Short mmCIF file of C-alpha atoms in Angstrom, two decimals:
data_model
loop_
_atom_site.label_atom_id
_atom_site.label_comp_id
_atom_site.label_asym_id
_atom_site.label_seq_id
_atom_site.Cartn_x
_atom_site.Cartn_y
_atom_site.Cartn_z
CA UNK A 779 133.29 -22.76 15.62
CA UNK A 780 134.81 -26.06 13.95
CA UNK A 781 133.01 -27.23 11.03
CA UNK A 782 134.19 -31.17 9.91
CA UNK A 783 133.35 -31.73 6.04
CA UNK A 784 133.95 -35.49 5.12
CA UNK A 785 133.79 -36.75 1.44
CA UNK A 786 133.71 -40.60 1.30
CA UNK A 787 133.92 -41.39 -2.59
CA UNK A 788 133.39 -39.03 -5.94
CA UNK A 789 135.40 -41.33 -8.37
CA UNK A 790 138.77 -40.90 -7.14
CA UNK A 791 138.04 -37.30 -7.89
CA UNK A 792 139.16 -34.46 -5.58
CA UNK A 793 135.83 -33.60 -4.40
CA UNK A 794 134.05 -30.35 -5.37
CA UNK A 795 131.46 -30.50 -2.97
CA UNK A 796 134.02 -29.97 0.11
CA UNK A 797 135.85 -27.70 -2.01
CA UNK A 798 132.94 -25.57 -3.03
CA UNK A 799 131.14 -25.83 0.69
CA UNK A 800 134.52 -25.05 2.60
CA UNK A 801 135.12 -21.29 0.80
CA UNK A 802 131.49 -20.79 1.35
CA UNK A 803 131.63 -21.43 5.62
CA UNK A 804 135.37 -19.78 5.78
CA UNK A 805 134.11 -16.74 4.49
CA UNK A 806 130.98 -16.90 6.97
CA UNK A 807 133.71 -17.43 9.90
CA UNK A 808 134.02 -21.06 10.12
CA UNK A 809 137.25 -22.92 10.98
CA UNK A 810 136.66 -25.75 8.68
CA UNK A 811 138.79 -29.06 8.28
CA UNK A 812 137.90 -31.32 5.16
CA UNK A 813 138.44 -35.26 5.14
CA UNK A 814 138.11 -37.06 1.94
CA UNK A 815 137.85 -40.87 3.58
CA UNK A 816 138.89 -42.16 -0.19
CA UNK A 817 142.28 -40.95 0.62
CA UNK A 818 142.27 -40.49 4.32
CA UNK A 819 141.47 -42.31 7.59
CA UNK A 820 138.77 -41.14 10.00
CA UNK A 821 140.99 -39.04 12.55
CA UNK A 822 139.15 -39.49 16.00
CA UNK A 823 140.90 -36.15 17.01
CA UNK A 824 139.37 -34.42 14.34
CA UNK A 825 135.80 -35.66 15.07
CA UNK A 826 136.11 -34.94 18.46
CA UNK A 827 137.10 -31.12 18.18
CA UNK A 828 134.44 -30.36 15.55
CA UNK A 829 131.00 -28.80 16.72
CA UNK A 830 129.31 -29.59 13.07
CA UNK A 831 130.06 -32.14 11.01
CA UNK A 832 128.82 -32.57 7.33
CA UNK A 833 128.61 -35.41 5.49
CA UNK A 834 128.90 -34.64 1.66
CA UNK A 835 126.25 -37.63 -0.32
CA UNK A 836 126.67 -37.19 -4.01
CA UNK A 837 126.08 -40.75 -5.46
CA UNK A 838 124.89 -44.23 -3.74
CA UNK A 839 128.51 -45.52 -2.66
CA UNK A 840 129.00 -42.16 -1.11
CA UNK A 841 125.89 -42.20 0.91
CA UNK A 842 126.08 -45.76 2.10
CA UNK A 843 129.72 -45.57 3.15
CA UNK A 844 128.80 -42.05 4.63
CA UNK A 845 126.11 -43.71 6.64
CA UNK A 846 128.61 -46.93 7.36
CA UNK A 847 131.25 -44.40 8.52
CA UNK A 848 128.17 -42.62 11.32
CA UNK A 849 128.68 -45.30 13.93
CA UNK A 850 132.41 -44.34 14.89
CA UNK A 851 131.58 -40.64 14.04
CA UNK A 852 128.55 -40.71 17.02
CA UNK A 853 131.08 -42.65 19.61
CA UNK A 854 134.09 -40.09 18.88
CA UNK A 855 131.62 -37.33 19.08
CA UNK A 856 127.47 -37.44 20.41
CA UNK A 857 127.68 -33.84 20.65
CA UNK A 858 128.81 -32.35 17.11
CA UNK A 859 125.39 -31.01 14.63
CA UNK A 860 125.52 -33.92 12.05
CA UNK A 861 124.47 -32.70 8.31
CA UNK A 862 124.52 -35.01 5.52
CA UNK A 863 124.17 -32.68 1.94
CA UNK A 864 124.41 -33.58 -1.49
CA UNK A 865 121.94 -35.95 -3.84
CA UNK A 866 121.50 -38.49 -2.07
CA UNK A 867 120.62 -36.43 1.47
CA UNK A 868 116.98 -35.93 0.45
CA UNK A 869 115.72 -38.83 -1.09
CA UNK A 870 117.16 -40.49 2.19
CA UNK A 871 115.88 -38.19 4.57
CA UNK A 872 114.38 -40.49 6.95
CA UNK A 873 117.11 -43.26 7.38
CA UNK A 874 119.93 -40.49 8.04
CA UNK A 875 117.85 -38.53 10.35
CA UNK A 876 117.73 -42.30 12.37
CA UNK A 877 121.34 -42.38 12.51
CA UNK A 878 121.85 -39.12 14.11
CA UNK A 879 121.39 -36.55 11.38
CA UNK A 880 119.71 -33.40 12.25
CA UNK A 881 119.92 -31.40 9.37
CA UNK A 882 119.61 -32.38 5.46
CA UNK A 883 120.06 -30.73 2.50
CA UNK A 884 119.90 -31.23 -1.13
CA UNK A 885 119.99 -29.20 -4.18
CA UNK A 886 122.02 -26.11 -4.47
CA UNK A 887 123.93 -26.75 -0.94
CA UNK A 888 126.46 -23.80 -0.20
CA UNK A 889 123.89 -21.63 1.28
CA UNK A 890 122.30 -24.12 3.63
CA UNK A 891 125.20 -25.57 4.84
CA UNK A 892 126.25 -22.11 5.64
CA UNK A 893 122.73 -21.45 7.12
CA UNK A 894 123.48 -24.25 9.22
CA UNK A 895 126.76 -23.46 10.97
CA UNK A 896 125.02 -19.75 11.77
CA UNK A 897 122.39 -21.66 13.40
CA UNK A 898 124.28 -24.21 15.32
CA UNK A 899 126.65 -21.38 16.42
CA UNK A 900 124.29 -19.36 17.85
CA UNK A 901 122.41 -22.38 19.58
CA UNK A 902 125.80 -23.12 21.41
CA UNK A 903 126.25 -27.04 20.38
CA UNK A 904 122.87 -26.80 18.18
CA UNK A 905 120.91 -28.64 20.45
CA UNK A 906 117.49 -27.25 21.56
CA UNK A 907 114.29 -26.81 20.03
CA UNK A 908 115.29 -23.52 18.67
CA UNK A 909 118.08 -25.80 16.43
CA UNK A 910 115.46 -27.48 14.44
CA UNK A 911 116.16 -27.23 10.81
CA UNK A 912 114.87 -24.05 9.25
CA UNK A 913 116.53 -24.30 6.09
CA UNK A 914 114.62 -26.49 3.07
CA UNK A 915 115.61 -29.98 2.72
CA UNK A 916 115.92 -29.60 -1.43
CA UNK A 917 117.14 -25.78 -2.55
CA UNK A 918 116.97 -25.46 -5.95
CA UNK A 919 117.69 -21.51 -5.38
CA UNK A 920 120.29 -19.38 -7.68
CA UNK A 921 123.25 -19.24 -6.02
CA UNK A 922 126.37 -16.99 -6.56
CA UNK A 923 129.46 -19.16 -6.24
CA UNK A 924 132.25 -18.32 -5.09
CA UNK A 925 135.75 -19.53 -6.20
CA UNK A 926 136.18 -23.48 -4.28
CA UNK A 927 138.65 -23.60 -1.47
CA UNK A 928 140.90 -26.37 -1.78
CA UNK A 929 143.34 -26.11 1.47
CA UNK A 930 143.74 -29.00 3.18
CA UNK A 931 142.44 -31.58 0.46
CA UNK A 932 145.15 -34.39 -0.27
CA UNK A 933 147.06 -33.22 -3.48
CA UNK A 934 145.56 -33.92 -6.83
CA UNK A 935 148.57 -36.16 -7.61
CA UNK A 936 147.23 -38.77 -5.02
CA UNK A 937 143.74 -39.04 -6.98
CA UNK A 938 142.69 -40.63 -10.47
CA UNK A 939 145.42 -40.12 -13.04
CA UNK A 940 144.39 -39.87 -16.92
CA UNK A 941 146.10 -42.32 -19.09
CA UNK A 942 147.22 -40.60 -22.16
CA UNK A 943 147.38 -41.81 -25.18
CA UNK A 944 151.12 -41.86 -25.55
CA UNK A 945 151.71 -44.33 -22.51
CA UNK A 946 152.42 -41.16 -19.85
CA UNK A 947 150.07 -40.37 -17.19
CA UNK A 948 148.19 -36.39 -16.72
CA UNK A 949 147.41 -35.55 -13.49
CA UNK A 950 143.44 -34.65 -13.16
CA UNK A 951 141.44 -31.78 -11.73
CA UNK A 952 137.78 -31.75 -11.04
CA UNK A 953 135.46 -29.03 -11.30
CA UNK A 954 131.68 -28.18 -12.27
CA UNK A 955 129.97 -26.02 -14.24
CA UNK A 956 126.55 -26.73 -13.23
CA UNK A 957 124.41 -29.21 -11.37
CA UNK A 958 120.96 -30.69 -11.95
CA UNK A 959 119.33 -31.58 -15.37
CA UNK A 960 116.40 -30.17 -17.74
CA UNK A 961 116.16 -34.26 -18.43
CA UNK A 962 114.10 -36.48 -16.43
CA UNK A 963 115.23 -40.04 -17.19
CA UNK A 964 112.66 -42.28 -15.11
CA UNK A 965 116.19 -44.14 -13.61
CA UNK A 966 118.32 -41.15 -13.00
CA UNK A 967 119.22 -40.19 -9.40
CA UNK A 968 119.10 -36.59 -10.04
CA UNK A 969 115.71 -36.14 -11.51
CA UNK A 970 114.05 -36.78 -7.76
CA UNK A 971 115.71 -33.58 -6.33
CA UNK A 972 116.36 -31.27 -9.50
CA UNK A 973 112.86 -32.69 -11.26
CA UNK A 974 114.14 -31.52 -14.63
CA UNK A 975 115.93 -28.60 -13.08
CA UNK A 976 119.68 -27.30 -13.69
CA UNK A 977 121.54 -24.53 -12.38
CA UNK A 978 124.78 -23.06 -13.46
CA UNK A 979 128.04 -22.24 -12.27
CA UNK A 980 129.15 -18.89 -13.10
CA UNK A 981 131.79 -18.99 -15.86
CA UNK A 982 134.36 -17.04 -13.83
CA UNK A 983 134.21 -19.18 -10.81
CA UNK A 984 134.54 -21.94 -12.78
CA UNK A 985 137.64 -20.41 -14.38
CA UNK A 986 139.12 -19.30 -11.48
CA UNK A 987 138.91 -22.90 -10.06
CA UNK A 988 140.55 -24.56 -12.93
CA UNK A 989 143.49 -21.94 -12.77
CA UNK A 990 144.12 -22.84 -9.30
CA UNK A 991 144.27 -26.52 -10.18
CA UNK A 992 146.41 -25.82 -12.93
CA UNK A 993 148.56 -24.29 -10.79
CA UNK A 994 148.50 -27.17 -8.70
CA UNK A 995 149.82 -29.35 -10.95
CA UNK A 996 146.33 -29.96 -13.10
CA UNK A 997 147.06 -30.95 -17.01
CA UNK A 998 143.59 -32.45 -17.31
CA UNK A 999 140.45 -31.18 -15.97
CA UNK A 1000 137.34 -33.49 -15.45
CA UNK A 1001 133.71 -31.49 -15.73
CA UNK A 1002 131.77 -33.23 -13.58
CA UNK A 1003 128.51 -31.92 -14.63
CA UNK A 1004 125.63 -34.40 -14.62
CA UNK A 1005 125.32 -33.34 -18.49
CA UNK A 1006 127.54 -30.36 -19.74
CA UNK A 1007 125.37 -29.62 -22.39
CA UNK A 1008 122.15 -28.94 -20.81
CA UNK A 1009 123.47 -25.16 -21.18
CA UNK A 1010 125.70 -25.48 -24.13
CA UNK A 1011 126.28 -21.52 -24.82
CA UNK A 1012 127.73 -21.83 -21.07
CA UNK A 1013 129.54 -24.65 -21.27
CA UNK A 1014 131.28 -23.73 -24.59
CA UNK A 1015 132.21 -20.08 -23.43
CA UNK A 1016 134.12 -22.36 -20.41
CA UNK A 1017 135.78 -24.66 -22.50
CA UNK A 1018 136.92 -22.03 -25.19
CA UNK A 1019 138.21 -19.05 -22.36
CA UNK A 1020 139.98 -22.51 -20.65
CA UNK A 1021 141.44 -23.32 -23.55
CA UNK A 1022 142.48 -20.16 -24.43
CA UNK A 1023 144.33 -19.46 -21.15
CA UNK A 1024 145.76 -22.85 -20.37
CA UNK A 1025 146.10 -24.75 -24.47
CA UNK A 1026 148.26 -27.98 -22.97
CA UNK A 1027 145.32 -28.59 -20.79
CA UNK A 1028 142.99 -31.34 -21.86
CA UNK A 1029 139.68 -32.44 -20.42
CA UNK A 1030 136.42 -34.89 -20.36
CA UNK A 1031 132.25 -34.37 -20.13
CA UNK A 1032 129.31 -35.95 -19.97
CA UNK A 1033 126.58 -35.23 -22.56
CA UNK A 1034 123.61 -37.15 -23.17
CA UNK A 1035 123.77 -39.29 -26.48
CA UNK A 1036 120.34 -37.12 -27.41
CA UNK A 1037 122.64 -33.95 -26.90
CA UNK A 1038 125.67 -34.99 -28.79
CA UNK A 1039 123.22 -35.80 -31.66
CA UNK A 1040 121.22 -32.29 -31.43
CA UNK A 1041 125.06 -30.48 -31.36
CA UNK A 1042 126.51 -32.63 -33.15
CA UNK A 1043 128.01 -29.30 -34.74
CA UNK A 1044 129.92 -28.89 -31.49
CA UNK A 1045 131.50 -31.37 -31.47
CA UNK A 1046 134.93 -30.05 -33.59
CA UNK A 1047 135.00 -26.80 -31.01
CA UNK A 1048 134.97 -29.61 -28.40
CA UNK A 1049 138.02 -31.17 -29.81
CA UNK A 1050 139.96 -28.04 -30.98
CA UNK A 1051 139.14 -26.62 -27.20
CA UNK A 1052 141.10 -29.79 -25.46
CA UNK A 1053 138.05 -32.37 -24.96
CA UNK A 1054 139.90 -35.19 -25.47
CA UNK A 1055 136.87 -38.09 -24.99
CA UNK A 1056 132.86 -37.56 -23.70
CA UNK A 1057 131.51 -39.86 -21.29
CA UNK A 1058 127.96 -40.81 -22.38
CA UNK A 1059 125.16 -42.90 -20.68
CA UNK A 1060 124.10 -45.24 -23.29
CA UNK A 1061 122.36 -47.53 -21.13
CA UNK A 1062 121.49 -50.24 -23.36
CA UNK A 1063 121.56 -51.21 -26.55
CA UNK A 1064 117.92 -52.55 -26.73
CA UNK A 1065 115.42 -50.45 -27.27
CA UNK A 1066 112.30 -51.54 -25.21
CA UNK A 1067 114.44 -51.01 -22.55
CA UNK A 1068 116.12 -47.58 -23.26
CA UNK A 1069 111.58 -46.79 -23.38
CA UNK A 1070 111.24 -47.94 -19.87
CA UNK A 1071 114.58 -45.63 -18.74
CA UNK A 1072 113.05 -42.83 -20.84
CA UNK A 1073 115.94 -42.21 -21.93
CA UNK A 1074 115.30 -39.85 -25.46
CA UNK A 1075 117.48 -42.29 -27.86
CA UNK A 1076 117.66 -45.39 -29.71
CA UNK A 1077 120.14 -47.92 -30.53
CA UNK A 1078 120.18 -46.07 -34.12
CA UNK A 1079 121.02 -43.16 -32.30
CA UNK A 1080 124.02 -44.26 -30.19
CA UNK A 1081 125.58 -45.78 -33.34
CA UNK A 1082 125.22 -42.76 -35.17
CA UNK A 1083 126.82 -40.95 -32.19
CA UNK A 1084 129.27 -43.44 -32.06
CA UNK A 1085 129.84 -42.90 -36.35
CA UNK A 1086 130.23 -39.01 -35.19
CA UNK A 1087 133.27 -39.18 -32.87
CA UNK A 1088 135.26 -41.18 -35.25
CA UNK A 1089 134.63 -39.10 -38.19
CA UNK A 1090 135.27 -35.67 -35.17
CA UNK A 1091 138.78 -38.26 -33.81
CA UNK A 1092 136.89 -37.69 -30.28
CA UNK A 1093 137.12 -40.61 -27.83
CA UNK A 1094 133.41 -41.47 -26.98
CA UNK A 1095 132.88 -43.61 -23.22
CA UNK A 1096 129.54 -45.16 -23.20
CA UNK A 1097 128.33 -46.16 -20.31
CA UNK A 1098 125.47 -49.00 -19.61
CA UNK A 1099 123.12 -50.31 -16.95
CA UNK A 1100 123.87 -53.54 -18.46
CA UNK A 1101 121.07 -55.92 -15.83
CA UNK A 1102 117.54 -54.65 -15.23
CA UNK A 1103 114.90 -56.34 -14.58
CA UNK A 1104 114.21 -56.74 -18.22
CA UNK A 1105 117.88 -57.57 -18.99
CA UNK A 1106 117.76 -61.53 -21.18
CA UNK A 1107 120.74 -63.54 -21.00
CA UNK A 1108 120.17 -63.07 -25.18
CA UNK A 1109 120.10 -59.53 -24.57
CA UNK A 1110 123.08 -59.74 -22.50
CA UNK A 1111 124.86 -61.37 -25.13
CA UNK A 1112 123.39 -59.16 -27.63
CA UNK A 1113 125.05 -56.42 -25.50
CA UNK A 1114 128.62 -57.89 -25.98
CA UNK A 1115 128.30 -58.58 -29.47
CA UNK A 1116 127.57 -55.09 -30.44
CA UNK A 1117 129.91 -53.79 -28.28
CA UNK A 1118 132.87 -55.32 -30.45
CA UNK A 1119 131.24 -55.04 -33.69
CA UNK A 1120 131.17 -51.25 -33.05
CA UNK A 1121 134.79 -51.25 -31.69
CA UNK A 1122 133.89 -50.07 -28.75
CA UNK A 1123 135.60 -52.52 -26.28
CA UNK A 1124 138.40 -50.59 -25.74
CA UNK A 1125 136.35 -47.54 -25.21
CA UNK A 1126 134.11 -49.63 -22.23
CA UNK A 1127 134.99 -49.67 -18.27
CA UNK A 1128 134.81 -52.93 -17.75
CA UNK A 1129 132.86 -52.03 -14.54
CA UNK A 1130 130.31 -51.05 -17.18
CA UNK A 1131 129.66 -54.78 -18.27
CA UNK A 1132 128.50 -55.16 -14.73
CA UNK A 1133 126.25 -52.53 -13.65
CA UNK A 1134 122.90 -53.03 -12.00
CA UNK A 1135 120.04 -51.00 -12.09
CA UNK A 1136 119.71 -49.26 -8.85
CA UNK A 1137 115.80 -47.90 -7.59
CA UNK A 1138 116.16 -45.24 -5.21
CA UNK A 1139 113.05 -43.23 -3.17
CA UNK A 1140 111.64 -41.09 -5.76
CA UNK A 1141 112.20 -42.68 -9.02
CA UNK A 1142 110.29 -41.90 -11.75
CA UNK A 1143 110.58 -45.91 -12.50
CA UNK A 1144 107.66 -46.04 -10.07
CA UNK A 1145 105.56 -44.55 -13.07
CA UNK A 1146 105.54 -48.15 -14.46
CA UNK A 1147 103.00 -50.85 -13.30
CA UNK A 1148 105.54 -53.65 -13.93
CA UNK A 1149 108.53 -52.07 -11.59
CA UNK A 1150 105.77 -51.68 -8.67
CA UNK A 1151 105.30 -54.81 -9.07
CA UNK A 1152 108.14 -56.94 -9.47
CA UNK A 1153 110.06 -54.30 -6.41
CA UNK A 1154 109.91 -55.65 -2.53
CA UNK A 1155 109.66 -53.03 0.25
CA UNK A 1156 112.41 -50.15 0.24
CA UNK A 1157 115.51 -51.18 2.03
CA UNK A 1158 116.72 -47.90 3.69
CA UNK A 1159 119.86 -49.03 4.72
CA UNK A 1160 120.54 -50.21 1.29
CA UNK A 1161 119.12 -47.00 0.23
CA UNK A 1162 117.28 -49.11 -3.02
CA UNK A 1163 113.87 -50.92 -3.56
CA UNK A 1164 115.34 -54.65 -3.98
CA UNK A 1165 114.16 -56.58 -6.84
CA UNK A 1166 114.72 -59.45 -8.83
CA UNK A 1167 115.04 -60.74 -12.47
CA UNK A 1168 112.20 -63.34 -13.48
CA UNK A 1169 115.41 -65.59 -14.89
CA UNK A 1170 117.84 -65.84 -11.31
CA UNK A 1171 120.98 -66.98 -13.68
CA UNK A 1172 121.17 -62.87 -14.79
CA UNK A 1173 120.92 -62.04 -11.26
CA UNK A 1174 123.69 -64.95 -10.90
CA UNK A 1175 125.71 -63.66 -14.08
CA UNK A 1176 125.76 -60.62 -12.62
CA UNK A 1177 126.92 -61.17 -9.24
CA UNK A 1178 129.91 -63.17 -11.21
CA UNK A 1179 131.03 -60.32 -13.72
CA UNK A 1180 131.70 -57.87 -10.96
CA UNK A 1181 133.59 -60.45 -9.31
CA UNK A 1182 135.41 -60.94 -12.56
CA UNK A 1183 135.64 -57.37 -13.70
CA UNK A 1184 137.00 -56.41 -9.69
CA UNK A 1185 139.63 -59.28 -10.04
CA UNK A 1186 140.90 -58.24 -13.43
CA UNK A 1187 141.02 -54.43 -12.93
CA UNK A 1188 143.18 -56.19 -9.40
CA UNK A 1189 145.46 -57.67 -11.46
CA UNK A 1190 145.67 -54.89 -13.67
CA UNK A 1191 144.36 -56.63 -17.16
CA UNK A 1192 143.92 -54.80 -20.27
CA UNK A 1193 139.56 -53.92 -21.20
CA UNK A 1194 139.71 -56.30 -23.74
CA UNK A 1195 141.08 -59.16 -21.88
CA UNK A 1196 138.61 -58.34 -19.01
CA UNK A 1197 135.89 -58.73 -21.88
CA UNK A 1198 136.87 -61.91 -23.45
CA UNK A 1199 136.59 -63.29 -19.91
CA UNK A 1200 133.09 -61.63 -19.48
CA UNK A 1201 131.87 -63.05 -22.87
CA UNK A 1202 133.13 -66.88 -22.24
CA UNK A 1203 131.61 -66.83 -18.86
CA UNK A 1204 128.62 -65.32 -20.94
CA UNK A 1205 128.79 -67.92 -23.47
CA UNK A 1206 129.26 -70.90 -20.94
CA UNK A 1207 125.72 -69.49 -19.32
CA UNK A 1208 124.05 -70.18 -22.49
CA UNK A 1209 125.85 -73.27 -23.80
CA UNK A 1210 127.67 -71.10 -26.62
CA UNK A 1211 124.17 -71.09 -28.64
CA UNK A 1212 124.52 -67.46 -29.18
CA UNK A 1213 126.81 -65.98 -31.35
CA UNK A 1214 130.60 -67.03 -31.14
CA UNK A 1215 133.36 -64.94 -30.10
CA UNK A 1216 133.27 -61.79 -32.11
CA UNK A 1217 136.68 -61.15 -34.15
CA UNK A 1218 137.55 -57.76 -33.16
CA UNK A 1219 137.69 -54.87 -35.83
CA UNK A 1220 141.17 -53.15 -35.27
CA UNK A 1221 140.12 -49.66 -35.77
CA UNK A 1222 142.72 -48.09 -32.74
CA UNK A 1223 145.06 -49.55 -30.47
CA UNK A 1224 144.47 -49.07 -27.00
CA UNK A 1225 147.05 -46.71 -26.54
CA UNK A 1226 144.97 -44.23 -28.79
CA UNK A 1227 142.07 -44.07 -26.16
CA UNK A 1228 142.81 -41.91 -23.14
CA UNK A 1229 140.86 -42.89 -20.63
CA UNK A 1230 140.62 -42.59 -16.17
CA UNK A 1231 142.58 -45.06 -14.04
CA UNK A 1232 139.53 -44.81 -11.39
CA UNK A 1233 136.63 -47.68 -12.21
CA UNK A 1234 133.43 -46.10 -12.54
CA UNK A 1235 130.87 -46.95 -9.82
CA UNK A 1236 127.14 -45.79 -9.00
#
């Protein structure tokens, strides 16, 4: 039986969740094909001769292009057994079971997808009232990986490249070493299925996929772990075997700010083991705010974290929901300002200056009177409750600086050109009564701060 696994975007990563689902259904006997539609076009052939096709959901753009892509998937195919899996399969259960989907699954995966293609196989084209889904929509079982199966993914040379700090460019892996999160920030996609939840991948799987992708042509492996230090013990026994077997190799996290603070002794070992910068969801720089996310840190916090790296020579990469609902065009500006009096410009995505908070089914943001009220009725196709800022020039602002950011990352500009833009447009907004343009502190060149050639989107 034919199994089609289609990936539509993990941040020009090569995804893990084809890579990890296809060794799972080959060993169970499937013939399995993956598509990653960030690299590929939909091949009609393909879609036609599969009898099950999965849909892999990680993150928001993956899901709505996923569902976008259903229309041509139905007319090249009405009688494959549609799955959509991953994070965002659960918490829009409903709206992809009305495009077609018969069978969801979020949480730990592997085992329900493989589940799956047992019952569909033995239900001919897994139509029938015997083929109604029997496995649970959210697993959050223990699983025992196996190593991910990577045939027939484009090579990693045609996804994200790192930009290292002497001018060359590393060619990046992608692997995990465990899902979920003990956390439950009230804005966080992954708190609705893992509800403070994480489970691990075992050390020598992990290992054994990085070795492969070294072999590949990996020299820099990104951990794609929600946060990689919700099981520190495990994640530094990866990073110091990795290091020990493969020392040119370099790689990036993501740990919480409240986690870099509590092992803040780790953060040398992280450096000496290859870590080369931490991605780290700041949020915001205003308290009140970083309350509402429940997010476990202050402002003080993230600039003592930021203090921290420099005095470790790590490479920290906030990251910010820079307009919610409570977002002030002071606040905005506030935003910028602190952003180049702690030096941090360079060390920004532009992309981040332009993120908007996104309320998907399940958040824990419905625990606050004020979001139920101010949010209209959810949108399932745009897979959000909508809602609006009580001043409509941030919603405005905002709508421009990802126009701005989009055109400048086109055209190829440097992060701190991008910003100067985003703060004049800022400053026109409010009629330049905030603060003026902030001289820059010249603490490191941009060369000195490695960073991802792929944006980073929600």
């Amino acid at each position: 039986m034919q199994v089609l696994l289609i990936s539509t975007y993990e941040l020009g990563r090569q995804p893990f969740g084809l890579a990890s689902p296809a060794a799972w259904l080959r060993r169970a006997g499937a013939l399995v094909e993956c598509v990653d539609l960030s690299r590929h076009t939909l091949n009609a052939e393909q879609v036609r001769a599969a009898d099950m096709i999965a849909l892999y959901v990680p993150m928001h753009t993956a899901a709505r292009l996923a569902a976008a892509a259903m229309p041509k998937i139905r007319m090249a195919n009405p009688r494959a057994h549609i799955c959509f899996y991953g994070l965002y399969a659960p918490v829009n259960e409903a709206y992809f079971r009305s495009l077609g989907a018969q069978t969801i699954l979020g949480g730990e995966f592997e085992a329900g997808l493989v589940s799956t293609f047992k019952r569909v196989r033995s239900n001919g084209n897994g139509s029938g009232p015997s083929a109604a889904q029997a496995e649970p929509v959210i697993s959050l079982g223990k699983q025992e990986f196996i190593a991910p199966d990577r045939a027939g993914l484009p090579p990693l040379a045609r996804y994200a490249h790192l930009n290292w700090p002497d001018g060359a460019h590393r060619t990046v892996g992608h692997t995990e070493a465990s899902r979920g999160c003990k956390h439950l920030c009230r804005h966080c996609p992954v708190v609705p299925v893992y509800n403070g939840q994480f489970r691990i991948v075992q050390p020598e799987i992990v290992l054994e996929d990085v070795r492969g992708q070294v072999a590949a042509g990996a020299q820099h492996i990104t951990f794609g772990d929600p946060d990689f230090f919700n099981g520190p013990r495990h994640a530094m026994e990866i990073v110091t075997a990795m290091h020990r077997e493969h020392p040119q190799v370099s790689y990036d996290v993501t740990i919480k700010i409240e986690h870099l603070l509590h092992h803040a002794a780790l953060l040398p070992t992280l450096r000496d083991t290859g870590c080369i910068f931490v991605t780290s969801a700041a949020e915001s720089v205003d308290d009140s705010i970083l309350a509402r996310l429940d997010k476990g840190h202050s402002y003080a916090d993230f600039v003592r974290v930021v203090e921290l790296f420099r005095q470790s020579g790590l490479a920290l990469s906030p990251t910010f929901v820079a307009f919610t609902p409570w977002t002030t065009i002071e606040g905005y500006c506030d935003l910028l300002a602190r952003l180049a009096e702690l030096d941090l410009v360079e060390n920004v995505a532009p992309i981040q200056l332009a993120i908007r908070l996104l309320i998907p089914s399940g958040s824990r943001l419905f625990e606050l009177d004020e979001v139920r009220a101010l949010c209209g009725p959810y949108d399932p196709a745009a897979m959000v409750y909508p809602w609006a800022n009580a001043d409509p020039r941030l919603d405005d602002l905002g709508a421009d600086i990802q126009k701005l950011v989009r055109q400048g990352e086109k055209e190829g500009q440097s992060r701190r050109a991008i910003f100067l833009k985003v703060w004049n447009l800022t400053q026109s907004m409010v009629g330049n009564t905030a603060r003026g343009i902030p001289a820059f502190p010249i603490r490191a060149s941009r060369a000195t701060i490695p960073y991802l050639n792929e944006p980073w989107y929600c």
